Coordinates of C-alpha atoms in Angstrom, one line a residue:
X1 CA 1.2 21.0 -6.8
X2 CA 3.5 18.0 -6.0
X3 CA 6.8 19.9 -6.4
X4 CA 9.1 20.6 -3.4
X5 CA 9.0 24.4 -3.6
X6 CA 6.8 25.4 -0.7
X7 CA 8.3 28.8 0.1
X8 CA 8.0 32.0 -1.9
X9 CA 10.4 35.0 -1.4
X10 CA 8.8 38.3 -0.2
X11 CA 11.8 40.5 0.8
X12 CA 15.4 40.4 1.8
X13 CA 18.3 42.8 2.4
X14 CA 21.0 44.2 4.6
X15 CA 20.3 45.8 8.0
X16 CA 22.3 47.9 10.4
X17 CA 23.5 44.8 12.3
X18 CA 23.3 42.1 9.6
X19 CA 20.6 40.9 7.2
X20 CA 17.0 39.8 7.0
X21 CA 14.9 37.3 4.9
X22 CA 11.1 37.4 4.5
X23 CA 9.3 34.5 2.8
X24 CA 5.8 33.0 2.8
X25 CA 4.4 29.6 2.3
X26 CA 3.0 29.0 -1.1
X27 CA -0.4 27.6 -0.1
X28 CA -1.3 28.7 3.4
X29 CA 0.3 32.1 3.0
X30 CA 2.1 32.1 6.3
X31 CA 4.8 34.8 6.5
X32 CA 8.1 33.9 8.0
X33 CA 10.7 36.5 8.9
X34 CA 14.3 35.8 9.9
X35 CA 16.3 38.8 11.2
X36 CA 20.1 38.3 11.7
X37 CA 22.5 40.2 14.0
X38 CA 26.2 39.6 13.5
X39 CA 28.8 40.8 16.0
X40 CA 32.5 40.7 15.4
X41 CA 34.5 39.9 18.6
X42 CA 38.1 39.7 19.6
X43 CA 38.9 37.5 22.5
X44 CA 42.2 38.1 24.3
X45 CA 44.1 35.3 26.0
X46 CA 42.4 35.8 29.3
X47 CA 40.1 38.8 28.7
X48 CA 36.4 38.7 28.0
X49 CA 35.3 39.2 24.4
X50 CA 35.3 42.8 23.2
X51 CA 34.0 44.3 20.0
X52 CA 36.9 44.9 17.6
X53 CA 37.5 48.6 17.2
X54 CA 41.2 49.2 17.4
X55 CA 41.8 46.6 14.6
X56 CA 40.7 47.7 11.1
X57 CA 36.9 47.7 10.9
X58 CA 35.5 44.6 9.3
X59 CA 34.0 45.1 5.8
X60 CA 30.5 43.7 5.5
X61 CA 28.7 42.8 2.3
X62 CA 25.5 40.9 1.6
X63 CA 25.1 38.2 -1.0
X64 CA 21.6 37.7 -2.3
X65 CA 20.2 34.8 -4.2
X66 CA 16.6 33.7 -5.0
X67 CA 15.0 33.0 -1.7
X68 CA 18.2 33.2 0.3
X69 CA 20.7 35.8 1.7
X70 CA 24.1 35.6 3.3
X71 CA 26.6 38.0 4.8
X72 CA 30.3 38.1 4.1
X73 CA 32.7 39.7 6.5
X74 CA 36.3 40.6 5.6
X75 CA 38.9 41.7 8.1
X76 CA 42.7 41.8 8.8
X77 CA 43.6 39.1 11.3
X78 CA 46.6 39.6 13.6
X79 CA 48.8 36.7 14.4
X80 CA 48.1 35.0 17.8
X81 CA 44.9 36.8 18.3
X82 CA 41.5 35.0 18.6
X83 CA 38.4 36.3 16.8
X84 CA 34.8 35.3 17.1
X85 CA 31.8 35.9 14.8
X86 CA 28.6 35.8 16.8
X87 CA 25.5 35.3 14.7
X88 CA 22.0 35.5 16.2
X89 CA 18.8 35.0 14.3
X90 CA 15.2 35.9 15.4
X91 CA 12.4 34.0 13.7
X92 CA 8.8 35.0 13.8
X93 CA 5.8 34.0 11.7
X94 CA 2.4 35.5 11.1
X95 CA 0.9 32.5 12.9
X96 CA 2.7 33.4 16.2
X97 CA 0.3 34.3 19.0
X98 CA -0.1 38.1 19.3
X99 CA 2.1 38.8 16.2
X100 CA 0.5 40.8 13.4
X101 CA 3.7 42.2 11.9
X102 CA 6.5 39.7 12.0
X103 CA 8.9 42.2 10.4
X104 CA 8.6 44.7 13.2
X105 CA 8.6 42.1 16.0
X106 CA 11.7 40.3 14.6
X107 CA 13.7 43.6 14.3
X108 CA 12.8 44.5 17.9
X109 CA 13.6 41.0 19.2
X110 CA 17.0 40.9 17.6
X111 CA 17.9 44.4 18.8
X112 CA 17.0 43.4 22.4
X113 CA 18.6 40.0 22.3
X114 CA 21.3 39.3 24.9
X115 CA 24.7 37.8 24.0
X116 CA 25.3 34.4 22.7
X117 CA 26.8 33.3 26.0
X118 CA 23.7 34.3 27.9
X119 CA 21.4 32.7 25.5
X120 CA 23.5 29.5 25.5
X121 CA 23.3 29.3 29.3
X122 CA 19.5 29.4 29.1
X123 CA 19.6 26.9 26.3
X124 CA 21.7 24.4 28.3
X125 CA 19.4 24.7 31.3
X126 CA 16.2 23.9 29.3
X127 CA 17.8 21.0 27.4
X128 CA 19.1 19.6 30.6
X129 CA 15.5 19.5 31.9
X130 CA 14.3 17.8 28.7
X131 CA 17.1 15.2 28.8
X132 CA 16.4 14.4 32.4
X133 CA 12.9 13.2 31.4
X134 CA 13.7 11.6 28.0
X135 CA 17.2 10.3 28.1
X136 CA 17.9 6.5 27.8
X137 CA 21.3 5.5 29.1
X138 CA 22.8 2.3 27.7
X139 CA 26.0 0.8 28.9
X140 CA 27.6 -1.8 26.6
X141 CA 26.4 -0.6 23.1
X142 CA 27.8 2.6 21.8
X143 CA 25.9 2.5 18.5
X144 CA 22.5 2.0 20.0
X145 CA 23.3 4.6 22.7
X146 CA 24.2 7.2 20.1
X147 CA 21.3 6.5 17.8
X148 CA 18.7 6.3 20.7
X149 CA 19.8 9.8 21.7
X150 CA 19.7 11.0 18.1
X151 CA 16.1 9.8 17.9
X152 CA 15.1 11.5 21.2
X153 CA 16.7 14.7 20.0
X154 CA 14.7 14.7 16.7
X155 CA 11.5 13.9 18.5
X156 CA 12.0 16.8 20.9
X157 CA 12.8 19.2 18.1
X158 CA 9.7 18.2 16.3
X159 CA 7.2 18.6 19.2
X160 CA 8.2 20.6 22.2
X161 CA 6.6 21.2 25.6
X162 CA 7.4 24.9 25.0
X163 CA 5.0 25.1 22.0
X164 CA 1.9 23.5 23.4
X165 CA -0.3 26.3 22.1
X166 CA 0.7 25.8 18.5
X167 CA -2.2 24.2 16.5
X168 CA -0.2 21.6 14.6
X169 CA -0.1 17.9 14.1
X170 CA 3.0 15.7 14.0
X171 CA 4.2 15.3 10.4
X172 CA 5.4 11.8 9.4
X173 CA 8.8 13.2 8.5
X174 CA 9.2 15.6 11.4
X175 CA 10.2 19.2 10.6
X176 CA 13.4 18.2 8.9
X177 CA 12.5 18.1 5.3
X178 CA 9.6 18.6 2.8
X179 CA 8.8 14.9 2.1
X180 CA 5.1 14.2 1.9
X181 CA 4.7 18.0 1.9
X182 CA 4.7 18.0 5.7
X183 CA 1.5 16.1 6.0
X184 CA 0.2 14.3 9.0
X185 CA -0.5 10.5 8.5
X186 CA -1.3 7.6 10.8
X187 CA 2.4 7.5 11.9
X188 CA 1.2 9.2 15.2
X189 CA 0.3 5.6 16.2
X190 CA 4.0 4.7 16.4
X191 CA 5.1 8.1 17.8
X192 CA 2.7 8.9 20.6
X193 CA 3.9 6.3 23.1
X194 CA 7.2 8.2 23.4
X195 CA 5.3 11.3 24.4
X196 CA 2.9 9.4 26.6
X197 CA 5.8 8.1 28.7
X198 CA 7.9 11.3 28.8
X199 CA 5.9 14.3 27.8
X200 CA 2.1 13.6 28.1
X201 CA 1.4 17.3 27.7
X202 CA 2.8 17.1 24.2
X203 CA 0.6 14.2 23.3
X204 CA -2.4 16.1 24.6
X205 CA -1.5 19.1 22.4
X206 CA -1.1 16.9 19.4
X207 CA -4.5 15.2 20.0
X208 CA -6.1 18.6 20.2
X209 CA -4.9 19.1 16.6
X210 CA -7.1 16.2 15.7
X211 CA -10.0 17.4 17.8
X212 CA -10.0 20.8 16.2
X213 CA -10.4 19.1 12.8
X214 CA -13.2 16.9 14.0
X215 CA -15.8 18.9 12.0
X216 CA -13.7 18.5 8.9
X217 CA -13.6 14.7 9.5
X218 CA -17.4 14.8 9.9
X219 CA -17.8 16.6 6.6
X220 CA -15.4 14.1 4.9
X221 CA -17.6 11.2 6.2
X222 CA -20.8 12.9 4.9
X223 CA -19.1 13.5 1.5
X224 CA -18.8 9.8 1.1
X225 CA -22.2 8.9 2.5
X226 CA -21.1 7.9 6.0
X227 CA -22.0 9.0 9.5
X228 CA -19.7 10.2 12.2
X229 CA -16.1 11.3 11.6
X230 CA -13.8 9.9 8.9
X231 CA -10.3 11.4 9.2
X232 CA -8.3 11.7 5.9
X233 CA -5.3 9.7 5.1
X234 CA -3.2 12.8 4.7
X235 CA -4.1 16.1 6.3
X236 CA -2.5 19.5 6.9
X237 CA -3.8 22.9 8.1
X238 CA -7.6 22.7 7.6
X239 CA -8.2 18.9 8.2
X240 CA -9.3 18.1 4.7
X241 CA -8.0 15.3 2.5
X242 CA -4.6 16.2 1.0
X243 CA -3.7 12.8 -0.5
X244 CA -2.6 13.1 -4.1
X245 CA -4.7 11.2 -6.7
X246 CA -1.7 10.4 -9.0
X247 CA 1.6 8.8 -8.1
X248 CA 5.0 9.1 -10.0
X249 CA 6.8 5.8 -10.5
X250 CA 10.6 6.5 -10.8
X251 CA 11.2 3.0 -12.1
X252 CA 9.0 3.4 -15.1
X253 CA 9.1 7.2 -15.3
X254 CA 5.3 7.2 -15.6
X255 CA 2.4 8.6 -13.6
X256 CA -0.5 6.4 -12.4
X257 CA -3.5 6.5 -10.2
X258 CA -3.0 6.7 -6.4
X259 CA -5.8 5.1 -4.3
X260 CA -4.0 5.5 -0.9
X261 CA -6.7 7.8 0.4
X262 CA -8.8 4.6 0.8
X263 CA -6.7 3.8 4.0
X264 CA -9.6 4.6 6.2
X265 CA -7.7 2.9 9.1
X266 CA -6.2 6.3 9.9
X267 CA -9.4 6.8 11.9
X268 CA -8.6 3.7 13.9
X269 CA -5.2 5.2 14.7
X270 CA -6.8 8.4 16.0
X271 CA -9.2 6.5 18.2
X272 CA -6.4 4.2 19.5
X273 CA -4.3 7.2 20.4
X274 CA -7.1 8.9 22.3
X275 CA -7.9 5.8 24.3
X276 CA -4.2 5.1 24.9
X277 CA -3.6 8.7 26.1
X278 CA -6.4 8.4 28.6
X279 CA -5.2 5.0 29.8
X280 CA -1.7 6.3 30.4
X281 CA -2.6 9.6 32.0
X282 CA -6.1 9.3 33.4
X283 CA -6.7 12.8 32.1
X284 CA -10.5 12.9 32.7
X285 CA -10.8 16.5 31.6
X286 CA -9.5 15.7 28.2
X287 CA -11.7 12.6 27.9
X288 CA -14.8 14.4 29.0
X289 CA -14.3 17.6 27.0
X290 CA -12.6 16.3 23.8
X291 CA -11.6 12.6 23.7
X292 CA -15.0 11.0 24.2
X293 CA -16.6 13.1 21.4
X294 CA -13.9 12.0 18.9
X295 CA -14.3 8.4 20.0
X296 CA -18.0 8.3 19.6
X297 CA -17.9 10.0 16.2
X298 CA -15.2 7.6 14.9
X299 CA -17.2 4.7 16.2
X300 CA -20.3 6.1 14.3
X301 CA -18.3 6.2 11.1
X302 CA -17.2 2.6 11.4
X303 CA -20.7 1.4 12.3
X304 CA -22.0 3.2 9.1
X305 CA -19.3 1.8 6.8
X306 CA -19.9 -1.8 8.1
X307 CA -22.8 -3.2 6.2
X308 CA -24.9 -6.2 7.4
X309 CA -25.4 -9.0 4.8
X310 CA -28.5 -11.2 5.6
X311 CA -27.1 -14.0 3.5
X312 CA -23.9 -14.3 5.5
X313 CA -25.4 -13.1 8.8
X314 CA -22.3 -10.9 9.2
X315 CA -21.1 -7.3 8.8
X316 CA -18.7 -6.5 6.0
X317 CA -16.4 -3.5 5.3
X318 CA -15.7 -2.7 1.7
X319 CA -13.8 -0.1 -0.3
X320 CA -10.8 0.3 2.0
X321 CA -7.1 -0.4 2.0
X322 CA -5.1 -1.9 4.8
X323 CA -1.7 -0.9 6.2
X324 CA 0.0 -3.0 3.5
X325 CA -0.6 -0.2 0.9
X326 CA 0.3 -2.3 -2.1
X327 CA -3.1 -3.9 -2.5
X328 CA -5.5 -1.3 -3.8
X329 CA -8.3 -3.6 -5.2
X330 CA -9.0 -7.2 -6.1
X331 CA -7.3 -8.1 -9.4
X332 CA -10.6 -9.5 -10.8
X333 CA -12.6 -6.3 -10.4
X334 CA -12.4 -2.6 -11.3
X335 CA -14.0 -1.7 -8.0
X336 CA -11.6 0.3 -5.8
X337 CA -10.6 -0.9 -2.4
X338 CA -10.7 -4.3 -0.6
X339 CA -13.3 -6.2 1.2
X340 CA -12.9 -7.4 4.9
X341 CA -9.3 -6.3 5.6
X342 CA -8.5 -8.3 8.7
X343 CA -6.6 -5.6 10.5
X344 CA -9.4 -3.1 9.9
X345 CA -12.2 -5.4 10.9
X346 CA -10.5 -6.7 14.1
X347 CA -9.6 -3.2 15.2
X348 CA -13.1 -1.9 14.5
X349 CA -14.5 -4.6 16.9
X350 CA -12.0 -3.5 19.5
X351 CA -12.8 0.2 19.2
X352 CA -16.5 -0.3 19.2
X353 CA -16.1 -2.2 22.5
X354 CA -14.2 0.7 24.0
X355 CA -16.7 3.3 22.6
X356 CA -19.6 1.3 24.3
X357 CA -17.7 1.6 27.7
X358 CA -17.9 5.4 27.5
X359 CA -21.5 5.3 28.8
X360 CA -20.3 4.0 32.1
X361 CA -16.8 5.6 32.1
X362 CA -18.2 9.2 31.8
X363 CA -20.3 10.9 34.5
X364 CA -24.0 10.7 33.5
X365 CA -24.4 14.4 33.1
X366 CA -21.3 14.6 30.9
X367 CA -22.4 11.7 28.7
X368 CA -26.0 13.0 28.4
X369 CA -24.8 16.5 27.5
X370 CA -22.4 15.2 24.9
X371 CA -25.2 12.9 23.5
X372 CA -27.5 15.9 23.1
X373 CA -24.9 18.0 21.5
X374 CA -23.9 15.5 18.8
X375 CA -27.4 14.0 18.6
X376 CA -26.3 10.6 19.8
X377 CA -28.9 7.9 20.5
X378 CA -28.1 5.0 22.8
X379 CA -29.8 2.7 20.2
X380 CA -26.7 3.2 18.1
X381 CA -24.7 1.2 20.7
X382 CA -27.1 -1.7 20.2
X383 CA -25.9 -1.9 16.6
X384 CA -22.3 -1.5 17.8
X385 CA -22.7 -4.4 20.1
X386 CA -24.1 -6.5 17.3
X387 CA -21.1 -5.7 15.1
X388 CA -18.7 -6.8 17.8
X389 CA -20.3 -10.3 17.6
X390 CA -20.9 -10.6 13.9
X391 CA -18.0 -8.8 12.1
X392 CA -16.8 -10.9 9.2
X393 CA -13.2 -12.1 8.6
X394 CA -12.1 -13.7 5.3
X395 CA -11.7 -17.5 5.5
X396 CA -8.5 -18.7 7.0
X397 CA -6.5 -21.8 6.7
X398 CA -4.2 -23.5 9.2
X399 CA -4.5 -20.7 11.7
X400 CA -3.6 -18.0 9.1
X401 CA -5.7 -14.9 9.2
X402 CA -6.4 -13.9 5.6
X403 CA -5.3 -10.3 5.0
X404 CA -8.5 -9.6 3.1
X405 CA -11.1 -11.5 1.1
X406 CA -9.4 -13.3 -1.8
X407 CA -5.9 -12.8 -0.5
X408 CA -5.1 -16.5 0.0
X409 CA -6.0 -17.1 -3.7
X410 CA -3.5 -14.6 -5.0
X411 CA -0.3 -15.8 -6.8
X412 CA 3.0 -16.3 -5.0
X413 CA 5.8 -14.0 -6.1
X414 CA 9.1 -15.4 -7.3
X415 CA 11.1 -13.4 -4.7
X416 CA 14.5 -14.8 -5.7
X417 CA 14.1 -14.0 -9.3
X418 CA 13.3 -10.4 -8.5
X419 CA 16.1 -10.1 -6.1
X420 CA 18.6 -11.4 -8.7
X421 CA 17.1 -9.0 -11.3
X422 CA 16.8 -5.8 -9.3
X423 CA 18.8 -6.2 -6.1
X424 CA 16.8 -3.7 -4.1
X425 CA 13.2 -4.9 -4.0
X426 CA 11.9 -2.7 -1.2
X427 CA 9.4 -1.1 -3.6
X428 CA 8.0 -4.1 -5.4
X429 CA 4.9 -2.2 -6.2
X430 CA 6.9 0.2 -8.5
X431 CA 8.8 -2.7 -10.0
X432 CA 5.7 -4.7 -10.8
X433 CA 3.9 -1.7 -12.3
X434 CA 6.9 -0.8 -14.4
X435 CA 6.8 -4.3 -15.9
X436 CA 3.1 -3.9 -16.7
X437 CA 2.0 -6.0 -13.8
X438 CA 0.4 -5.2 -10.5
X439 CA 1.0 -6.1 -6.8
X440 CA -2.8 -6.7 -6.6
X441 CA -2.2 -10.1 -8.2
X442 CA 0.4 -11.3 -5.6
X443 CA 0.9 -12.2 -2.0
X444 CA 3.3 -9.3 -1.5
X445 CA 3.2 -6.5 1.1
X446 CA 5.1 -3.3 1.6
X447 CA 4.8 -3.6 5.4
X448 CA 3.0 -5.4 8.2
X449 CA -0.8 -5.7 7.7
X450 CA -2.3 -8.7 9.6
X451 CA 0.8 -8.6 11.8
X452 CA 0.0 -4.9 12.6
X453 CA -2.9 -6.1 14.6
X454 CA -0.5 -7.9 17.0
X455 CA 1.5 -4.7 17.3
X456 CA -1.5 -2.9 18.8
X457 CA -3.3 -5.7 20.6
X458 CA -1.9 -8.7 22.5
X459 CA -2.4 -12.2 21.1
X460 CA -4.7 -13.0 24.0
X461 CA -6.9 -10.0 23.1
X462 CA -7.0 -11.0 19.4
X463 CA -7.9 -14.6 20.2
X464 CA -10.7 -13.3 22.5
X465 CA -12.1 -11.1 19.7
X466 CA -11.9 -13.9 17.1
X467 CA -13.6 -16.4 19.4
X468 CA -16.3 -13.8 20.2
X469 CA -16.9 -13.5 16.5
X470 CA -17.4 -17.3 16.3
X471 CA -14.1 -18.3 14.7
X472 CA -12.2 -21.3 16.0
X473 CA -8.6 -20.4 16.7
X474 CA -5.8 -22.1 18.6
X475 CA -3.8 -20.7 21.5
X476 CA -2.5 -17.1 21.3
X477 CA 1.1 -18.1 21.0
X478 CA 0.5 -20.5 18.1
X479 CA -1.6 -17.9 16.3
X480 CA 1.0 -15.1 16.3
X481 CA 3.8 -17.6 15.4
X482 CA 1.9 -19.1 12.5
X483 CA 1.0 -15.7 11.0
X484 CA 4.5 -14.3 11.5
X485 CA 5.9 -17.3 9.7
X486 CA 3.5 -16.8 6.8
X487 CA 3.5 -13.1 6.3
X488 CA 7.1 -12.0 7.0
X489 CA 8.6 -13.8 4.0
X490 CA 6.0 -12.2 1.8
X491 CA 6.8 -8.6 3.0
X492 CA 9.4 -6.5 1.3
X493 CA 9.6 -4.0 4.1
X494 CA 9.4 -1.0 1.9
X495 CA 8.5 1.2 4.9
X496 CA 10.7 1.8 7.9
X497 CA 7.6 1.2 10.1
X498 CA 7.6 -2.5 9.1
X499 CA 10.9 -3.0 10.9
X500 CA 9.7 -1.9 14.3
X501 CA 6.5 -3.9 14.0
X502 CA 8.4 -7.1 13.2
X503 CA 10.9 -6.4 16.0
X504 CA 8.1 -5.8 18.6
X505 CA 6.5 -9.1 17.7
X506 CA 9.7 -10.9 18.7
X507 CA 8.5 -11.0 22.3
X508 CA 5.5 -13.1 21.3
X509 CA 7.7 -15.4 19.2
X510 CA 10.0 -16.0 22.1
X511 CA 12.9 -15.1 19.8
X512 CA 15.5 -12.7 21.0
X513 CA 17.2 -13.0 17.7
X514 CA 14.1 -11.8 15.8
X515 CA 13.6 -8.8 18.1
X516 CA 17.3 -7.8 17.9
X517 CA 17.7 -8.3 14.1
X518 CA 14.7 -6.1 13.2
X519 CA 15.5 -3.6 16.0
X520 CA 19.0 -3.0 14.6
X521 CA 17.5 -2.5 11.1
X522 CA 15.1 0.1 12.6
X523 CA 18.0 1.9 14.4
X524 CA 20.0 2.0 11.1
X525 CA 17.1 3.5 9.1
X526 CA 17.9 7.2 9.2
X527 CA 21.5 7.4 10.5
X528 CA 22.5 5.2 7.5
X529 CA 19.7 6.4 5.2
X530 CA 18.9 2.7 4.4
X531 CA 16.2 3.7 1.9
X532 CA 18.8 5.5 -0.2
X533 CA 17.8 9.1 -0.2
X534 CA 14.6 9.3 1.7
X535 CA 16.2 10.6 4.9
X536 CA 17.5 13.7 3.2
X537 CA 13.8 14.5 2.4
X538 CA 13.0 14.3 6.2
X539 CA 13.6 12.0 9.1
X540 CA 11.2 9.1 9.7
X541 CA 9.6 10.1 13.0
X542 CA 7.6 6.9 13.3
X543 CA 10.6 4.5 13.3
X544 CA 12.6 6.9 15.6
X545 CA 9.9 6.9 18.3
X546 CA 8.9 3.2 17.9
X547 CA 12.5 2.1 18.2
X548 CA 12.7 3.8 21.6
X549 CA 9.5 2.0 22.5
X550 CA 11.0 -1.4 21.7
X551 CA 13.8 -0.6 24.2
X552 CA 11.2 -0.2 26.9
X553 CA 8.7 -2.8 25.9
X554 CA 10.9 -5.6 24.6
X555 CA 14.2 -5.2 26.3
X556 CA 13.0 -3.9 29.7
X557 CA 9.8 -5.8 29.3
X558 CA 7.5 -3.0 30.6
X559 CA 3.8 -3.3 30.1
X560 CA 0.9 -1.7 31.8
X561 CA -2.1 -3.6 33.2
X562 CA -4.9 -2.4 35.4
X563 CA -2.9 0.7 36.6
X564 CA 0.2 -1.5 37.4
X565 CA 3.6 -1.4 35.7
X566 CA 4.7 -4.9 34.8
X567 CA 8.5 -5.4 34.4
X568 CA 10.1 -8.5 32.9
X569 CA 13.5 -7.6 31.6
X570 CA 15.3 -9.4 28.7
X571 CA 18.3 -7.3 27.9
X572 CA 20.5 -8.0 24.9
X573 CA 23.4 -10.2 26.0
X574 CA 26.0 -7.4 25.5
X575 CA 24.1 -4.7 27.4
X576 CA 25.5 -4.2 30.9
X577 CA 23.1 -1.6 32.2
X578 CA 20.1 0.4 31.1
X579 CA 18.5 3.4 32.9
X580 CA 15.7 5.8 32.1
X581 CA 12.7 7.6 33.4
X582 CA 9.0 7.6 32.6
X583 CA 5.8 9.0 33.8
X584 CA 2.7 6.9 34.3
X585 CA -0.6 8.2 35.6
X586 CA 1.0 11.4 37.0
X587 CA 3.9 9.5 38.8
X588 CA 7.5 9.7 37.7
X589 CA 9.6 6.5 38.0
X590 CA 13.3 5.9 37.5
X591 CA 14.4 2.5 36.2
X592 CA 17.8 0.8 36.3
X593 CA 18.2 -2.6 34.8
X594 CA 21.5 -4.5 34.9
X595 CA 22.6 -8.1 34.5
X596 CA 22.1 -8.8 38.2
X597 CA 19.5 -6.4 39.4
X598 CA 16.3 -4.4 38.6
X599 CA 15.6 -1.3 40.5
X600 CA 12.6 1.0 40.3
X601 CA 12.4 4.3 42.1
X602 CA 9.3 6.5 42.6
X603 CA 10.5 10.0 41.9
X604 CA 7.3 11.9 42.6
X605 CA 7.0 13.5 46.0
X606 CA 3.3 12.7 46.2
X607 CA 1.1 9.7 45.2
X608 CA 1.9 6.1 44.9
X609 CA 2.2 3.4 42.3
X610 CA 2.3 -0.3 41.9
X611 CA 5.2 -2.1 40.1
X612 CA 5.2 -5.9 39.5
X613 CA 8.8 -7.3 39.4
X614 CA 8.8 -11.0 38.6
X615 CA 5.9 -12.4 40.4
X616 CA 6.0 -9.9 43.3
X617 CA 3.9 -6.8 43.6
X618 CA 5.4 -3.7 45.1
X619 CA 3.6 -0.6 46.2
X620 CA 5.9 2.5 46.0
X621 CA 5.2 5.6 48.1
X622 CA 7.3 8.6 49.0
X623 CA 8.1 6.9 52.3
X624 CA 9.2 3.7 50.5
X625 CA 10.2 4.8 47.0
X626 CA 12.4 2.0 45.9
X627 CA 11.9 -1.7 45.0
X628 CA 14.7 -4.0 43.9
X629 CA 14.8 -7.5 42.4
X630 CA 18.1 -9.5 42.2
X631 CA 18.5 -11.5 39.0
X632 CA 20.6 -14.5 38.3
X633 CA 21.7 -15.9 35.0
X634 CA 19.7 -19.1 34.1
X635 CA 21.1 -20.0 30.7
X636 CA 22.8 -18.4 27.8
X637 CA 19.5 -17.3 26.2
X638 CA 18.2 -15.1 28.9
X639 CA 18.3 -13.7 32.4
X640 CA 15.5 -14.1 34.9

């Protein structure tokens, strides 16, 4: 079941105009038909292409192999003549709307298809419209410019505004390979901001994938004795848990148990994405008809998994794994999962607070109807409110938030010894297990865990939550700096996602060097296949989208607060100019940032928006669509 052969051949052969191939997916039994039309053209020096007839007719033959077919064309070429082979392919599946027989439909489509030139003109027009919305133009850095556009391209070929009716989620590895068997994970958390800012209709369609599987999430929660909706760590067509229970270790050549389905924090990601989508778009229809229901049911789940302990006077969450992925259980117990993962517990407090707000955010009739439909009692919110004040966090020292209960008592890893022995230590979990050891015994992480909290919430928000829970913490800046200094050296960055998290945190560390160093590593991930073979199995959609977000959030310094766009640029020293567009709450804006000037233009013909440049607030309207701030160099470290 874990092999990479997910397509089964059904039929193939030669046709009047070329060849066809019919396959089906091995599990979901979706039929896919590809019908090919090949035209042989001769192009004169100035004349339009014409089908070759006066020259000897081309001889066509079909070459068949298991699950594949190709066509060979032989002809006599005349010196100084130009020839063109034009190949068009029609693709239809049994899942296409209104298609019952993809064989018949594909044959008809290919016979009626216009020429390549006509199709190409349509193609160029549509792609021009997409690039107008999504392009980022960087002057001064050819590498980042090229890779940024590569990332935009792959994101637009994975989820398109032309396929909004397709009931599909966004796979962690795009549509470019069969890694992870095409499953949907929590990577949406990193990917959605790109769509929020450029194609919110795509984000809505992808969230509807989650909504249509809400009943499956409810059933999954009940299966484990919880209430509400618990989304699975890996999901595909029907919304059930698809995570494997065994894992192959290529270092040892052995199979072992896989507990990664305990990463219940995927439900936090779904909630966060729903709330973020509404915050960016103010799409009340989605919130009232779909989003609020998901949020309430996810909140119910977390309230049911959080158990109150009278002896501590606090709520605890057990049996889960954090984003780190390496720690599956405490080394001194056989009980699966961890207790009081800090990222999970802090984010649960945050999401319960947002869920409580729904009572006042929704119209009374909408909230009451929803409550009746899902049998929701307002008394549940009383418990939620109690949890937001009594959630437990493991004891911390010197401002360090313990990743989970017992983490600070784990052994330190001899990093230098393992680097000298293995060289590449990105997958320390496999190395340790191959040696008969376990990462559960050490302070070692695959990717950001505690620091992931700072990726989603600002340090000020985290400090507010910690103080609300009764914990004494210092100022926000000191908190994030102390935890970064502690956790980053203990992280082997075995996931590309870890690079974008550490880069994004650079803005809180007041370190341009940190932001740039990790950003460059993120940009190199797929184009250089830095994980040595994983890109050929499918691109990493999360790092592609999140790297684009860093350009906007860190280098342009854009944030969103109370419906306002805040702009505080901090361009890399070698960038001369940066320009792009984004949409926020139904208004399109064009940004141009240079070494000497920041310019923001309202592109929408209706509506208005507020932009804060420096300390000055600007209200943009169709009558006054532009605001500009001159900037002067203050020192070698930055521009203000």
